[in-house]
Each structure stands twice: as C-alpha cells, then as structure tokens.
Short mmCIF file of C-alpha atoms and ligand atoms in Angstrom, two decimals:
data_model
loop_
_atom_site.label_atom_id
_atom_site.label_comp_id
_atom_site.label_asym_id
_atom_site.label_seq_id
_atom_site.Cartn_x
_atom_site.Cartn_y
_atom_site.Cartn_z
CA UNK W 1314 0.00 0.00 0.00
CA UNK W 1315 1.03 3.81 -0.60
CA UNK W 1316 2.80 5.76 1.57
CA UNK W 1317 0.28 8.50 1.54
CA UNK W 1318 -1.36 9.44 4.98
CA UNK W 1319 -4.63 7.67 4.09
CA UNK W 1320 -5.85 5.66 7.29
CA UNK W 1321 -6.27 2.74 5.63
CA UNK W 1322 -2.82 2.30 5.25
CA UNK W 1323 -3.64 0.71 8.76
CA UNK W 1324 -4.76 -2.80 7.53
CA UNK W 1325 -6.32 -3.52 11.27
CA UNK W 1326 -8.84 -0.82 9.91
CA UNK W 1327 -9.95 -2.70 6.96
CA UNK W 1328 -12.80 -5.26 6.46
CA UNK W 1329 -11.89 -8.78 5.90
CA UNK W 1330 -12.44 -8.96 1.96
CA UNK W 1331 -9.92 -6.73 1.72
CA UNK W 1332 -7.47 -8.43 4.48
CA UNK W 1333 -7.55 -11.40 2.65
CA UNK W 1334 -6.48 -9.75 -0.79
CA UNK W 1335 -4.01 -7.21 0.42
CA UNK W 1336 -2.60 -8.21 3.86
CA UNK W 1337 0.31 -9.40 4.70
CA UNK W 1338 2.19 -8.55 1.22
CA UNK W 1339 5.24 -7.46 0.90
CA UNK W 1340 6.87 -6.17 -2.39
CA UNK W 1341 10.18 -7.42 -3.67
CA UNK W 1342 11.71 -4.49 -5.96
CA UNK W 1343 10.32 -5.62 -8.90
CA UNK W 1344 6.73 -4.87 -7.50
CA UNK W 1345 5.21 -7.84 -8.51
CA UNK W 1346 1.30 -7.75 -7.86
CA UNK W 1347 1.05 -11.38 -7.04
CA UNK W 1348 2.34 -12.68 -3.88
CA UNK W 1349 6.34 -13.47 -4.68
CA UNK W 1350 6.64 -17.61 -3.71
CA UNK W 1351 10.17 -17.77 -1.94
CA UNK W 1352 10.97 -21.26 -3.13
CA UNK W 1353 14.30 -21.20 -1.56
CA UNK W 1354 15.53 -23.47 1.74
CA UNK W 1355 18.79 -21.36 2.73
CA UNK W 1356 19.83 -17.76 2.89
CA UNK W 1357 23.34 -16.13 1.83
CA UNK W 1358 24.44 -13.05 4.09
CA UNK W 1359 26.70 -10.00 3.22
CA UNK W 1360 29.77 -10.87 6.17
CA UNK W 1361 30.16 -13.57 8.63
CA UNK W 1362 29.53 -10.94 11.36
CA UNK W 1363 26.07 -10.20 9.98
CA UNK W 1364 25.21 -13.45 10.22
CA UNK W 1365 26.64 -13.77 13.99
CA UNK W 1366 24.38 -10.86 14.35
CA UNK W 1367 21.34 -12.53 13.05
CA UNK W 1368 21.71 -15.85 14.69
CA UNK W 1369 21.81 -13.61 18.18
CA UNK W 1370 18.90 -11.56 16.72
CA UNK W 1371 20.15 -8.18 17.03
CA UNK W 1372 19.13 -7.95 13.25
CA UNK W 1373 16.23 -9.07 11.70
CA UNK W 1374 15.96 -11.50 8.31
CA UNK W 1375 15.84 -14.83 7.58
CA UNK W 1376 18.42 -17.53 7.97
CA UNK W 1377 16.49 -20.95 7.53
CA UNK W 1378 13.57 -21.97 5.70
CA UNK W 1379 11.83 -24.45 8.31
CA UNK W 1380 11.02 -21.28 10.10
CA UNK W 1381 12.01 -18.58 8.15
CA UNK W 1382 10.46 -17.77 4.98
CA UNK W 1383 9.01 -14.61 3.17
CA UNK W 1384 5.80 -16.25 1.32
CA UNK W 1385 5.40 -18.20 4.73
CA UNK W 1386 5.34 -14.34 6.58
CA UNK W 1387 2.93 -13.21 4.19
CA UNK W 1388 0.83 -16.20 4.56
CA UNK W 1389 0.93 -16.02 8.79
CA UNK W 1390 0.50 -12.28 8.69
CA UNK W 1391 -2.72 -12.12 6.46
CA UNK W 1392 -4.49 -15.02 8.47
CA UNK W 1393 -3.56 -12.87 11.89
CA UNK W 1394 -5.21 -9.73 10.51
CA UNK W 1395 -8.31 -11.83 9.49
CA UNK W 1396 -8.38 -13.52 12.97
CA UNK W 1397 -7.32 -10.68 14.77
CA UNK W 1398 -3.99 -12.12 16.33
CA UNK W 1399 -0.92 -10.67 17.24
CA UNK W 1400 0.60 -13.86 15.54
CA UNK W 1401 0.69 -16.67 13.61
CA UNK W 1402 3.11 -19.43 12.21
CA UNK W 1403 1.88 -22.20 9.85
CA UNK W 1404 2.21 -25.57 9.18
CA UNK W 1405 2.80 -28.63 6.81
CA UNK W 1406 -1.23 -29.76 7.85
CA UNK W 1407 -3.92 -29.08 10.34
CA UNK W 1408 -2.51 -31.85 12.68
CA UNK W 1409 0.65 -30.57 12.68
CA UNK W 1410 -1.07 -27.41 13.77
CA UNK W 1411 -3.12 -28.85 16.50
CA UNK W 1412 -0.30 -31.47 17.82
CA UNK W 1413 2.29 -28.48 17.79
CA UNK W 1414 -0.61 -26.01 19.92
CA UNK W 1415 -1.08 -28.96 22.42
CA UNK W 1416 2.78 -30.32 23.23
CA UNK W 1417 4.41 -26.78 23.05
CA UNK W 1418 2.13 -26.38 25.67
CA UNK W 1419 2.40 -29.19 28.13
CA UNK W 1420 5.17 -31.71 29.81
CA UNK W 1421 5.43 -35.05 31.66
CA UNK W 1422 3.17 -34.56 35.05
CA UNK W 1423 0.66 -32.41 33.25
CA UNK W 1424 -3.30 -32.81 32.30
CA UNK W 1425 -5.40 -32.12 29.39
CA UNK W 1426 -9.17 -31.53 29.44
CA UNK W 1427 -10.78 -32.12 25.78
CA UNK W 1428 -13.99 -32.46 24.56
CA UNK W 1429 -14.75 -36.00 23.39
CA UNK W 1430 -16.01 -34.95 20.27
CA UNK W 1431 -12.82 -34.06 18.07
CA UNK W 1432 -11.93 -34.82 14.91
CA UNK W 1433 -10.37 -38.31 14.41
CA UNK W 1434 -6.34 -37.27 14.41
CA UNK W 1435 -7.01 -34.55 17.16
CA UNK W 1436 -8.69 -37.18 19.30
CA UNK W 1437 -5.79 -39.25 18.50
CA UNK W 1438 -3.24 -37.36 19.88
CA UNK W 1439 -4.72 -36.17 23.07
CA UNK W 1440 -6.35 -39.92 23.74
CA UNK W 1441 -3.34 -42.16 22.49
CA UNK W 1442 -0.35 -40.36 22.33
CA UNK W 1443 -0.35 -37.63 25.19
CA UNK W 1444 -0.51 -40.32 27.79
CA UNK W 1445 2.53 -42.46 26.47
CA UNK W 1446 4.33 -38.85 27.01
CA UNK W 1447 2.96 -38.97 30.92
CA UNK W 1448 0.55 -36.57 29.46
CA UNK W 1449 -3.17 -37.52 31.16
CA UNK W 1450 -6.43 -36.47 29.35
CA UNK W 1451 -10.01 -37.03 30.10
CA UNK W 1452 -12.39 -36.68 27.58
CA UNK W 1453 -15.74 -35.17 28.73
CA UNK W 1454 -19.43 -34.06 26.80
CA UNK W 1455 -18.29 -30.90 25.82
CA UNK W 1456 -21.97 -29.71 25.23
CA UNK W 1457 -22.27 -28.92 28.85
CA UNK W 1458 -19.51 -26.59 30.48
CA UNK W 1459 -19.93 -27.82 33.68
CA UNK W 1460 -18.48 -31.18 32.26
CA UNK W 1461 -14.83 -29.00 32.06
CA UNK W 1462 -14.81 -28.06 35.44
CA UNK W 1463 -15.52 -30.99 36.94
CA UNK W 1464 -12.91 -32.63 34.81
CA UNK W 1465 -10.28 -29.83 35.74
CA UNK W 1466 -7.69 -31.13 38.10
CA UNK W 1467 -4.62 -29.20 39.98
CA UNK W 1468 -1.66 -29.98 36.97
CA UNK W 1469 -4.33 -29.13 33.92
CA UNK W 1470 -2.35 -27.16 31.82
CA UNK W 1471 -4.28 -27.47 28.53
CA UNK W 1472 -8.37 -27.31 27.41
CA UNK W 1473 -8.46 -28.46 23.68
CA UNK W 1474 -11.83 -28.30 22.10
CA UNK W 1475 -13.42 -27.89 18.57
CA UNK W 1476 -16.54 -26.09 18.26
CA UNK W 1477 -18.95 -27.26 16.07
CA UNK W 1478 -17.42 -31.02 16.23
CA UNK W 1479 -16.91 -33.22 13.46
CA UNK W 1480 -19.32 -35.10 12.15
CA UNK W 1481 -22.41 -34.27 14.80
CA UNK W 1482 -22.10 -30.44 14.91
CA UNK W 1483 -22.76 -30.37 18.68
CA UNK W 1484 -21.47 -26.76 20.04
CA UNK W 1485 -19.22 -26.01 22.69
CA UNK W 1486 -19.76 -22.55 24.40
CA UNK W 1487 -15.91 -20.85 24.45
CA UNK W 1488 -16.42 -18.15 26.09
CA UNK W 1489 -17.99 -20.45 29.25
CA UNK W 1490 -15.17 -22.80 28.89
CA UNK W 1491 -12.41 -20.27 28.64
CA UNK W 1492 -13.09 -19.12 31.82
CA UNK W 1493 -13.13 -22.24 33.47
CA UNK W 1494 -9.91 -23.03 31.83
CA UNK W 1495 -8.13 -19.85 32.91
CA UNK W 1496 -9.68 -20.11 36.60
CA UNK W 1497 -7.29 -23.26 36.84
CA UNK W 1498 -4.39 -21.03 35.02
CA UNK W 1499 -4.96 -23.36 32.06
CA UNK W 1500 -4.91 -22.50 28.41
CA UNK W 1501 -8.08 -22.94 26.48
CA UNK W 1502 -7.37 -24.51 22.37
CA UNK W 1503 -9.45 -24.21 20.01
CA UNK W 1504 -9.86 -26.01 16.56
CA UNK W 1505 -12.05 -23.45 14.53
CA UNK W 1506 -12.16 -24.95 11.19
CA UNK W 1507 -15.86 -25.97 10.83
CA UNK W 1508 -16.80 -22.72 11.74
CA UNK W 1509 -14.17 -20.91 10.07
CA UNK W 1510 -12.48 -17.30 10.91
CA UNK W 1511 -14.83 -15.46 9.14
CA UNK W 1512 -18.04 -16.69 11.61
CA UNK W 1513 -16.59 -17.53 15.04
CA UNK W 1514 -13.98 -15.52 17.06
CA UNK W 1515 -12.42 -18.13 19.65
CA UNK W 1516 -9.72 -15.63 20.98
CA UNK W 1517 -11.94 -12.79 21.68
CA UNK W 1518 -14.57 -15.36 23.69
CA UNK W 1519 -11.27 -16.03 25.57
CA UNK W 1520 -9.40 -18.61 24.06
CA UNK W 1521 -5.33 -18.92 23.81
CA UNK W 1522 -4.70 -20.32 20.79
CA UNK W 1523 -7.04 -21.33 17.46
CA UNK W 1524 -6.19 -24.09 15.34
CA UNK W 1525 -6.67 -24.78 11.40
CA UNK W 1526 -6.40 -27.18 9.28
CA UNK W 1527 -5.56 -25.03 6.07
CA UNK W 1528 -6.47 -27.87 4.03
CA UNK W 1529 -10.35 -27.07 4.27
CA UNK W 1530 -11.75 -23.45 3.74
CA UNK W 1531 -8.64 -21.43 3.52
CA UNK W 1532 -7.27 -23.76 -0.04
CA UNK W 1533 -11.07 -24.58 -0.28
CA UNK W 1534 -9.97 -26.34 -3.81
CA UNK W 1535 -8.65 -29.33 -2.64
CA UNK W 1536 -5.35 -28.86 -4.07
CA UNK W 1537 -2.73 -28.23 -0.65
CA UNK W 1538 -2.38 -29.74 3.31
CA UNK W 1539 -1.53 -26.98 5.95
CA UNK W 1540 -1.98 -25.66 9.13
CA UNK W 1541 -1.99 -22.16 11.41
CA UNK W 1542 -1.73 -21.68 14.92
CA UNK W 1543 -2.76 -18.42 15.87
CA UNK W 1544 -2.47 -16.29 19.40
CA UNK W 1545 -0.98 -13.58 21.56
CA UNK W 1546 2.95 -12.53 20.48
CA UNK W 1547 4.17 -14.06 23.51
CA UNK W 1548 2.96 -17.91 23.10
CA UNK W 1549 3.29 -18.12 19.18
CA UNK W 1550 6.65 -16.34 19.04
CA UNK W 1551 7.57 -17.93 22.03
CA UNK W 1552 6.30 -21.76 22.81
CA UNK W 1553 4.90 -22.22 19.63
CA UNK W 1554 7.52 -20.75 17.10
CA UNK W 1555 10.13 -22.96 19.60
CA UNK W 1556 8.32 -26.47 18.74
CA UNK W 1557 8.25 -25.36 15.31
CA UNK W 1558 11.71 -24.56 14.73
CA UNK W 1559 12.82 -27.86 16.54
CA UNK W 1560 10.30 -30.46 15.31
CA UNK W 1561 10.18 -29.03 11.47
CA UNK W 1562 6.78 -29.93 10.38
CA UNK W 1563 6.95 -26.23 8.82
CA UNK W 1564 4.80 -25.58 5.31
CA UNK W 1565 5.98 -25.77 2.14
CA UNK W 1566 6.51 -21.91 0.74
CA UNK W 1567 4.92 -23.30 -2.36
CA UNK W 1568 1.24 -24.19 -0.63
CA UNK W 1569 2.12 -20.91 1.59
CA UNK W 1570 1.37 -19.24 -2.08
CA UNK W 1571 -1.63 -21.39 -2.82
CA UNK W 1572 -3.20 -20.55 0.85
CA UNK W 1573 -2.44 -17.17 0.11
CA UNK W 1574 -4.87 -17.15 -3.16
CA UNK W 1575 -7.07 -19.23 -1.72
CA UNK W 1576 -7.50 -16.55 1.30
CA UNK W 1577 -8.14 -13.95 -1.72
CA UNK W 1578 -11.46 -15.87 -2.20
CA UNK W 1579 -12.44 -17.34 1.09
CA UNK W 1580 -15.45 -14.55 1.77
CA UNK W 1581 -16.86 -15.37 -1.21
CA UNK W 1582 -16.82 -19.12 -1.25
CA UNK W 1583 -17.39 -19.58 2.69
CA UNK W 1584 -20.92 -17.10 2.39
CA UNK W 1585 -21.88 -19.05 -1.05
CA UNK W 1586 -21.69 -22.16 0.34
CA UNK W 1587 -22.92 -21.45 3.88
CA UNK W 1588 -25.80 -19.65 1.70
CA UNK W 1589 -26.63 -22.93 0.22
CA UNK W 1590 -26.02 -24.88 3.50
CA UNK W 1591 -28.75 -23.12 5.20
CA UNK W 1592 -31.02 -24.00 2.13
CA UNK W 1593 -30.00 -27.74 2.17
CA UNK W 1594 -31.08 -28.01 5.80
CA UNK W 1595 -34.71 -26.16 5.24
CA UNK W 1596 -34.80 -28.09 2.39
CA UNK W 1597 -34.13 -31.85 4.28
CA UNK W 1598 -35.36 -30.81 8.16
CA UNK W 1599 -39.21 -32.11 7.46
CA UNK W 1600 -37.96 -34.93 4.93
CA UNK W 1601 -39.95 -38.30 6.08
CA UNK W 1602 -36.76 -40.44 4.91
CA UNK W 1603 -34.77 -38.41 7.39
CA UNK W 1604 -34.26 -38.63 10.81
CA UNK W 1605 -32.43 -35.20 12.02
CA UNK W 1606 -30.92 -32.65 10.03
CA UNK W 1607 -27.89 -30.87 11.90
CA UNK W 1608 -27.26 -27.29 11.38
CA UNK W 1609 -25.96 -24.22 14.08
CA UNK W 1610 -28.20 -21.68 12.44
CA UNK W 1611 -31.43 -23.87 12.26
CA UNK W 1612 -33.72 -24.01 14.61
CA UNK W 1613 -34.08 -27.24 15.51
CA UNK W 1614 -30.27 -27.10 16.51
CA UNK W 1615 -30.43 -28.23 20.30
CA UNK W 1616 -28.18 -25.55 20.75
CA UNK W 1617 -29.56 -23.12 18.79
CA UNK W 1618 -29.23 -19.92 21.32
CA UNK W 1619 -25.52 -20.97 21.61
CA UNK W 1620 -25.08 -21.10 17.54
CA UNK W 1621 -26.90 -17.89 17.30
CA UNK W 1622 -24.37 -15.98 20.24
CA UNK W 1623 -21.02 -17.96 18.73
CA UNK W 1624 -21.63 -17.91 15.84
CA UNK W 1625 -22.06 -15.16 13.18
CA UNK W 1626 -23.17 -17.59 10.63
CA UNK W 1627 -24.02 -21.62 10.00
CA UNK W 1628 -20.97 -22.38 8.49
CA UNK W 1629 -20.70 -24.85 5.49
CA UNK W 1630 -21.54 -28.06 7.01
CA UNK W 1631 -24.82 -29.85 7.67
CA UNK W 1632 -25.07 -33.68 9.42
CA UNK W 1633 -27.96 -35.35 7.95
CA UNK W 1634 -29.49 -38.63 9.77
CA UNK W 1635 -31.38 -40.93 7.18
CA UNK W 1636 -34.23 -43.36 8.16
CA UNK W 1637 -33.28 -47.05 7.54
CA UNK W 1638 -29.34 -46.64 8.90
CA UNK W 1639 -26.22 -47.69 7.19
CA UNK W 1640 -27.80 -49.25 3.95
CA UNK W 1641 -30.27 -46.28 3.59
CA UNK W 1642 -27.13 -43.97 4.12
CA UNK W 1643 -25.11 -45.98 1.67
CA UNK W 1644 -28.23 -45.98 -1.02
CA UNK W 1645 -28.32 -42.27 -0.61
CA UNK W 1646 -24.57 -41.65 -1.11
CA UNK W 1647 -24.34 -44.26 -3.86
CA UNK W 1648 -26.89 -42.54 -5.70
CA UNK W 1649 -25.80 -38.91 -5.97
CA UNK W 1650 -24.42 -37.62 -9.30
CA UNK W 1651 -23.25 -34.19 -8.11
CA UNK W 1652 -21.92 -34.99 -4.84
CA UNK W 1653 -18.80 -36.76 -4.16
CA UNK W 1654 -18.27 -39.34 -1.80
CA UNK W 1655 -15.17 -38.15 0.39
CA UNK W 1656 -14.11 -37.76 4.35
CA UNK W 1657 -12.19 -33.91 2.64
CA UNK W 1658 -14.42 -31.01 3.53
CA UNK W 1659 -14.31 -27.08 2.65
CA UNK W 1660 -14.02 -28.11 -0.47
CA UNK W 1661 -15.10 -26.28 -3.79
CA UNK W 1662 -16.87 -29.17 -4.78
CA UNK W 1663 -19.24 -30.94 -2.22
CA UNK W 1664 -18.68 -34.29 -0.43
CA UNK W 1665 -20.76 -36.47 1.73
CA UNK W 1666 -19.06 -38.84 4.13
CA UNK W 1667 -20.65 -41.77 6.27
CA UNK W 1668 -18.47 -41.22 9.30
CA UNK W 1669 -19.51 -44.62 11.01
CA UNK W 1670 -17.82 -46.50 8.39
CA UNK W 1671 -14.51 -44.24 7.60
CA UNK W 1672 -13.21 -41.47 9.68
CA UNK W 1673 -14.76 -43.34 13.11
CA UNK W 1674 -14.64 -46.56 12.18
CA UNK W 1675 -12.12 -47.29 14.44
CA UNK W 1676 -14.07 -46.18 17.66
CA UNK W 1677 -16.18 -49.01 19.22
CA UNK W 1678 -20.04 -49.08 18.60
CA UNK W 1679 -20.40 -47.73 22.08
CA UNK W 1680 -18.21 -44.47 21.32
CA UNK W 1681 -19.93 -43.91 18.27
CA UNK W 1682 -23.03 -43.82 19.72
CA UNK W 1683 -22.28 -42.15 23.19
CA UNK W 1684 -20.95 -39.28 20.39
CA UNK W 1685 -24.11 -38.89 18.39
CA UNK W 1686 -22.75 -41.30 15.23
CA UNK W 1687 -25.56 -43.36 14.76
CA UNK W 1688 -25.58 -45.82 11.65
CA UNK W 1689 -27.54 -43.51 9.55
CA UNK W 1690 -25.84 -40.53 9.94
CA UNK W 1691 -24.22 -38.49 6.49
CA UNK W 1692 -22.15 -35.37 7.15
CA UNK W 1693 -22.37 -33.04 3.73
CA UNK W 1694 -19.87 -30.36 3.27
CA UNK W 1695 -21.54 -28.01 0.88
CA UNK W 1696 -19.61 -26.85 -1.70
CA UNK W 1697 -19.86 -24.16 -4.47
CA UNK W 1698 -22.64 -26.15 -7.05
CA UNK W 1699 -25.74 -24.21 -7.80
CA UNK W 1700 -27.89 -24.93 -4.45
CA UNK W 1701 -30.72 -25.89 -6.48
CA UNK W 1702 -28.59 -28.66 -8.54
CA UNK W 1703 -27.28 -29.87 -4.76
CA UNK W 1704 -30.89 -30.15 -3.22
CA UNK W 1705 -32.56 -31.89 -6.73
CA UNK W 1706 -29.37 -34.22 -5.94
CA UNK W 1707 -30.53 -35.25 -2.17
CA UNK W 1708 -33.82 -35.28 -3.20
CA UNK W 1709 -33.14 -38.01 -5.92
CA UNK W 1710 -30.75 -40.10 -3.23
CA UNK W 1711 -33.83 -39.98 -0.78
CA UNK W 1712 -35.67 -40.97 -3.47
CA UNK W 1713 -33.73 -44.40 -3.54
CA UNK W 1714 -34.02 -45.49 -0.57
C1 PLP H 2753 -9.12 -31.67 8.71
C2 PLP H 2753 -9.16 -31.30 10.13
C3 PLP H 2753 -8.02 -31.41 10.93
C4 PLP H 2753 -6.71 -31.94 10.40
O1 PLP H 2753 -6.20 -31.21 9.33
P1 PLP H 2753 -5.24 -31.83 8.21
O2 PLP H 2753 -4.91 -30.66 7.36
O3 PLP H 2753 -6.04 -32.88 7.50
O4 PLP H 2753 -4.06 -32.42 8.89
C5 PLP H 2753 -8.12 -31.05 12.26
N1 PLP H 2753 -9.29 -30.59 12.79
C6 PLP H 2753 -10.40 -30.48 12.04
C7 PLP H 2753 -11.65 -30.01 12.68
C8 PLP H 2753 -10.39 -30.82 10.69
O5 PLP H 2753 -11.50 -30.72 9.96
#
C-alpha cells in the first residue's frame, strides 16, 4: 500500500475482503502484484559478522527456511489480521497445527481436558499419544460446560476443544469454557475450522490459541495440506515458534502461495456455500426419509441460542441422519451424481461422508453412539454447485431409498 497518509494504510482498519487480498504482502523491488513464492531453503548473508548478528537476533531477516520464509510471513500475517492475532506461524497440515498447539504447551506430570467430540487425528493425539508422554487427558461431553470443570484437576495445563465437532455439529460454548480453563491457570485450544475465521472468534470469547487445518476453507480447492496456529505474540513467538523450529513440520513456501490465493477468495466461497447450506437443511429438516438434520443456524439445533451468540453464521456443514441406517445412508450416497463421496471437507466441490464406516470406524459401537454417530448418519460439506442442482441431488438419493 502507498505511503500517503490515508488511514487505511492501517490494515487492522480494513474489512476482511480486503485483508484477505491485500494483507500481509510485501513487495520485492520488482513490484510484482502477485504474492512473490520464496521457493528457496537457505539464505546467503553479506559478512560472517552479519550473520553472527542474526543468529543472536540483534538484526532481523531470515536464515532458515523451516522457520524462516518470506511467502510463509505473508501467509501467517494475512491469516492474523483476518483472525485478529498478534501472531501466527503455519504448518505442513492441520494436525501438525493442533499437535504443535497442544505439546508446546504441556510436559510429563501435566493434564489435558478435551472435549470427546474431536476430529479423528485430534482425538488421537490427546487420547493415544499424550498419555505415552505422561501426558493424562479425560475426555468429557463438551456440550455442557460444567463437564470441564468438573474434569479440571490441579496440573491441567491445557483445554483443547473444537466447536462445532466433526461429524455431529454439537457446540461447545468458548467463552464459558475459557473461563473455566483460565480459573485453573490453564490454556483454552481451540480447533475453529468448521466454523471458520470469518463466523466464530475463539480468541476474543477467551481462548489462547485457534487451530486450522488449512487444508479445508482457507485452499477450499482441494489442491494443498496446511496448518496455522494463531495467538498472543508471547505464546506463538515464544512456545509455539520454539516447537516449530525444533520439530520441522513447517509448510511448504509453495502451498504458503496457494493458501495465500485461496485466502483472496475465502469470503466469497465460505458465504456461497454457507448460503446454500442453510437452504440444504430447510430443504431436508421435514424430509420423512430423514431422521435429524444438523445445522448451528437452524432451529431445531439443540443448541440453537448458543449457535446464534457464537456464531455469526451456519458455516458450510450440515449432518444429515437418514431413516433405515447404514444401507439407507449408503443408497443415498451411492446414488448422488453431483456430490462426491469423500471424508475432505471445505471443499469447492461438495462431499458427503458416512463417518460410522470411515473417519470413526475405528471407535467401538459404544463411542460412536455415546458421540451422536448413529448408523444412519451423512455429514455433507456443501460446496460451491448451484444450491438448487445440490438439493434436486438429495432429493433423488432420498428418493432411492
Ligand atoms: C481436517 C481437520 C483437521 C486436520 O487437518 P489436516 O490438514 O487434515 O491435517 C483437524 N481438525 C479439524 C476439525 C479438521 O477438519
């Protein structure tokens, strides 16, 4: 942007659509329009002692790529100004995001609170693999604060919860759990990617850090795995950018770029298809082949008040629960011709999963069903088809069954 005094040289003061096209850039000399894509590992310095100075930090630049790199600056900077973080640093994929947020922020001795209903790989790490690190974690309905304090204990150092969860769309209320968190001095996590940055605001209802898998929205065309961890300066420069630089599961400059143009467009493709998610559930809710229909913003939400106060918007995902169970599911799925069948999500194009038989098939029948999963439940990410093409589509799956 121009030198002039104009106050929008301030990008804080700017709305998001224009964030996501201008922030963050910086111009090499040759004042390229496009983002410039550093594809470079290393860095060459003018004199040994200016490197000795950089390594000690008493100048600024960059001296390694696995946390170091200009497209990756631009990338981190333009998702803080849309989530309204001091900071940012990104990541190879959204698990690399979340695992990074929870171990930079914990040690042997220490206790993690989550909500039981997480995404497979997040549940993963803080059910299977913070333990054999003398990590505990209890797992608690996170529909109900009250669950979180009760769970709290002395040496709980971490409350990691996604908000709506994967595949059921329950809600977790932030703002109640972030104070619960911080009245036992622990830090509250939060995986925002169903809900997006654009309609849900974790850090200003309290939380520490936000989570994304960059995968979903932000690419939004399927093309690129990454991650962000967002938060105050002090834990993402500090604890976060440490367990970065060490561990290396840093992004690829080259997806930095893609993220970057897919940011460019994420207003516009997150209201389309949150648009046409709110239509599929009117559409489905009174549908005598289906069961439930799932969505914050409608109101037969259980939760409904909560999705209203959290949320700005429905988001892009709807859970639909089919009469007849797994073969009616299957029928329906098997019979769509716009519709993909795929666990992705955020995704241009729009994809129905049965989450029963892939991304929980490994839980017991028990877990599925103490978590909402019942055989007949579909979860449709909505992509950006014509609305009225996606609904004839359902309609004609229902039709099968
Ligand atoms: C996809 C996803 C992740 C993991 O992200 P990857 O980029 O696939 O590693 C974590 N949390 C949620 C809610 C997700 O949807």
């Amino acid at each position: 942007m121009s030198k002039s005094n104009n106050p929008l040289n301030d990008p804080s003061k700017l709305s998001p659509a224009t964030q996501l096209v201008h922030g963050g850039t910086e111009r090499t000399p040759f004042g390229e329009t496009s983002e410039a894509l550093f594809l470079n590992s290393g860095y060459s310095y003018p004199s040994s002692e200016h490197a000795e100075k950089l390594f000690k930090g008493e100048v600024s630049g960059h001296n390694y790529s696995r946390f170091a790199n200009p497209t990756l600056d631009m990338f981190q900077d333009r998702m803080a100004l849309l989530e309204g973080a001091e900071a940012a640093r990104s990541f190879a994929t959204g698990m690399a995001a979340v695992t990074n947020a929870v171990m930079s922020q914990v040690r042997a001795g220490d206790h993690i609170v989550a909500s039981r209903a997480l995404f497979g790989g997040c549940r993963f790490v803080v059910e299977d693999f913070m333990p054999r690190w003398g990590v505990a974690s209890t797992l608690v309905d996170g529909r109900d604060p009250e669950n979180f304090a009760r769970a709290m204990q002395p040496n709980t150092k971490v409350v990691f919860i996604e908000t709506p969860t994967n595949p059921t769309l329950e809600l977790v209320d932030i703002a109640a759990v972030a104070e619960i968190a911080h009245a036992h001095g622990a830090k509250l996590i939060v995986d925002n990617v169903f809900a997006t940055s654009l309609y849900q605001k974790p850090l200003q209802l309290g939380a520490d850090l936000v989570t994304y898998s960059a995968t979903k929205h932000i690419d939004g065309q399927g093309r690129v795995l990454g991650g962000v961890v967002l938060g105050s300066k002090e834990l993402i420069t500090g604890d976060v950018h440490t367990f970065l630089r060490q561990t290396g599961a840093t992004l690829s400059p080259f997806n930095a770029w893609l993220l970057l143009k897919g940011l460019e467009t994420l207003p516009l493709r997150v209201k389309q298809m949150t648009e046409s998610a709110a239509r599929i559930a009117d559409a489905l809710a009174d549908h005598p082949k289906i069961a439930r229909v799932v969505y914050p913003h409608h109101k037969s939400h259980p939760q409904y008040d909560l999705a209203k106060r959290q949320m700005s918007a429905g988001s892009t995902l709807v859970a639909l629960e089919v009469v007849g169970g797994r073969e009616a599911a299957f029928k329906l799925s098997d019979s769509l011709a716009v519709i993909l069948i795929s666990n992705n999500l955020g995704d241009a194009k729009s994809l129905i999963t049965h989450p029963g038989t892939t991304t929980h098939q490994r839980f017991t029948e028990e877990v599925r069903q103490e978590s909402g999963i019942q055989p007949g439940l579909l979860r449709l990410s909505v992509g950006l088809e014509d609305s009225d093409d996606l609904i004839a589509d359902l309609l004609y799956g229902l039709d099968q069954i």
